[in-house]
PDB file of C-alpha atoms and ligand atoms in Angstrom:
ATOM      1  CA  MET V  20      80.715 271.548-118.777  1.00 48.00           C
ATOM      2  CA  GLN V  21      79.589 274.548-116.789  1.00 57.00           C
ATOM      3  CA  ARG V  22      81.485 275.606-113.699  1.00 81.00           C
ATOM      4  CA  ASN V  23      78.813 274.457-111.347  1.00 91.00           C
ATOM      5  CA  ARG V  24      79.037 273.958-107.642  1.00 95.00           C
ATOM      6  CA  CYS V  25      79.476 270.480-106.262  1.00 95.00           C
ATOM      7  CA  TRP V  26      76.089 268.775-106.387  1.00 92.00           C
ATOM      8  CA  ILE V  27      76.958 266.571-103.413  1.00 91.00           C
ATOM      9  CA  CYS V  28      78.006 269.165-100.826  1.00 94.00           C
ATOM     10  CA  THR V  29      76.832 272.332-102.694  1.00 95.00           C
ATOM     11  CA  GLN V  30      80.173 274.079-102.078  1.00 95.00           C
ATOM     12  CA  ALA V  31      82.183 275.818-104.785  1.00 96.00           C
ATOM     13  CA  ILE V  32      84.664 273.730-106.705  1.00 96.00           C
ATOM     14  CA  ASP V  33      88.246 274.859-107.299  1.00 96.00           C
ATOM     15  CA  TYR V  34      88.505 274.409-111.059  1.00 95.00           C
ATOM     16  CA  ASN V  35      92.141 275.486-110.926  1.00 95.00           C
ATOM     17  CA  ALA V  36      93.159 272.806-108.462  1.00 96.00           C
ATOM     18  CA  PRO V  37      95.458 270.102-109.819  1.00 94.00           C
ATOM     19  CA  PRO V  38      93.946 266.726-110.732  1.00 87.00           C
ATOM     20  CA  ASN V  39      93.303 264.438-107.771  1.00 88.00           C
ATOM     21  CA  HIS V  40      93.299 267.368-105.380  1.00 95.00           C
ATOM     22  CA  PRO V  41      90.416 266.913-102.898  1.00 95.00           C
ATOM     23  CA  GLU V  42      88.878 270.270-103.860  1.00 96.00           C
ATOM     24  CA  SER V  43      89.316 269.784-107.598  1.00 96.00           C
ATOM     25  CA  PHE V  44      86.585 269.124-110.125  1.00 94.00           C
ATOM     26  CA  GLU V  45      85.533 265.618-111.013  1.00 92.00           C
ATOM     27  CA  PRO V  46      82.535 264.567-113.075  1.00 90.00           C
ATOM     28  CA  ASP V  47      80.284 262.390-110.988  1.00 90.00           C
ATOM     29  CA  HIS V  48      77.913 259.926-112.590  1.00 89.00           C
ATOM     30  CA  TYR V  49      74.444 260.533-111.216  1.00 88.00           C
ATOM     31  CA  TYR V  50      73.491 256.970-112.057  1.00 89.00           C
ATOM     32  CA  PRO V  51      76.525 254.811-111.232  1.00 87.00           C
ATOM     33  CA  VAL V  52      78.187 253.256-114.240  1.00 87.00           C
ATOM     34  CA  SER V  53      78.216 249.942-112.418  1.00 88.00           C
ATOM     35  CA  THR V  54      74.443 249.792-112.527  1.00 91.00           C
ATOM     36  CA  HIS V  55      73.801 251.986-115.584  1.00 92.00           C
ATOM     37  CA  PRO V  56      76.643 251.262-118.024  1.00 93.00           C
ATOM     38  CA  HIS V  57      74.605 252.606-120.925  1.00 94.00           C
ATOM     39  CA  LEU V  58      74.760 256.058-119.301  1.00 93.00           C
ATOM     40  CA  ALA V  59      78.540 256.103-118.852  1.00 90.00           C
ATOM     41  CA  ASN V  60      79.041 258.516-121.733  1.00 89.00           C
ATOM     42  CA  ASP V  61      75.786 260.403-121.432  1.00 92.00           C
ATOM     43  CA  PRO V  62      76.506 264.060-120.524  1.00 90.00           C
ATOM     44  CA  ALA V  63      73.049 264.300-118.968  1.00 92.00           C
ATOM     45  CA  ASN V  64      74.168 261.745-116.399  1.00 93.00           C
ATOM     46  CA  LEU V  65      77.143 263.823-115.237  1.00 92.00           C
ATOM     47  CA  ARG V  66      77.140 266.134-112.246  1.00 92.00           C
ATOM     48  CA  ALA V  67      79.898 268.473-111.127  1.00 93.00           C
ATOM     49  CA  SER V  68      81.484 267.354-107.885  1.00 94.00           C
ATOM     50  CA  HIS V  69      84.623 267.608-105.807  1.00 95.00           C
ATOM     51  CA  SER V  70      87.116 264.851-106.213  1.00 94.00           C
ATOM     52  CA  LYS V  71      86.791 264.118-102.488  1.00 94.00           C
ATOM     53  CA  CYS V  72      82.995 264.032-102.614  1.00 93.00           C
ATOM     54  CA  ASN V  73      82.888 261.875-105.701  1.00 90.00           C
ATOM     55  CA  ARG V  74      85.212 259.340-104.123  1.00 86.00           C
ATOM     56  CA  SER V  75      83.533 259.292-100.749  1.00 83.00           C
ATOM     57  CA  ARG V  76      80.221 258.664-102.440  1.00 68.00           C
ATOM     58  CA  GLY V  77      81.485 255.761-104.508  1.00 62.00           C
ATOM     59  CA  ASN V  78      78.738 253.827-106.186  1.00 59.00           C
ATOM     60  CA  GLN V  79      76.114 254.504-103.580  1.00 59.00           C
ATOM     61  CA  PRO V  80      72.786 255.794-104.832  1.00 57.00           C
ATOM     62  CA  ALA V  81      72.094 259.481-104.303  1.00 54.00           C
ATOM     63  CA  GLN V  82      71.289 260.058-100.645  1.00 51.00           C
ATOM     64  CA  GLN V  83      69.704 263.467-100.913  1.00 48.00           C
ATOM     65  CA  GLY V  84      66.060 263.008-101.754  1.00 44.00           C
ATOM     66  CA  VAL V  85      65.946 266.379-103.437  1.00 45.00           C
ATOM     67  CA  TRP V  86      68.214 265.044-106.146  1.00 50.00           C
ATOM     68  CA  ILE V  87      66.241 261.914-106.867  1.00 49.00           C
ATOM     69  CA  GLN V  88      64.369 262.424-110.086  1.00 51.00           C
ATOM     70  CA  ALA V  89      60.911 261.130-110.781  1.00 50.00           C
ATOM     71  CA  GLU V  90      61.807 259.287-113.947  1.00 53.00           C
ATOM     72  CA  GLU V  91      62.367 255.573-113.602  1.00 51.00           C
ATOM     73  CA  TRP V  92      65.028 253.641-115.496  1.00 52.00           C
TER      74      TRP V  92
HETATM   75 ZN1   ZN Q  20      81.737 268.580-102.710  1.00 77.55          ZN
END
């Protein structure tokens, strides 16, 4: 996993923060596991995100249109 910025808020992630810290890294599933269980373990479905951003997003679809890919599932 590269040390990317948070794909939700585009801010830098503190990769040294302890687990569960709001600014710490958490892998976010681009396609929620609840609706795409077959992608749960697919690295291509993961995006770097803050713990706080990942949790505030929950299982909502991506809001930012720029992130919505053309491919249909
Ligand atoms: Zn964030």
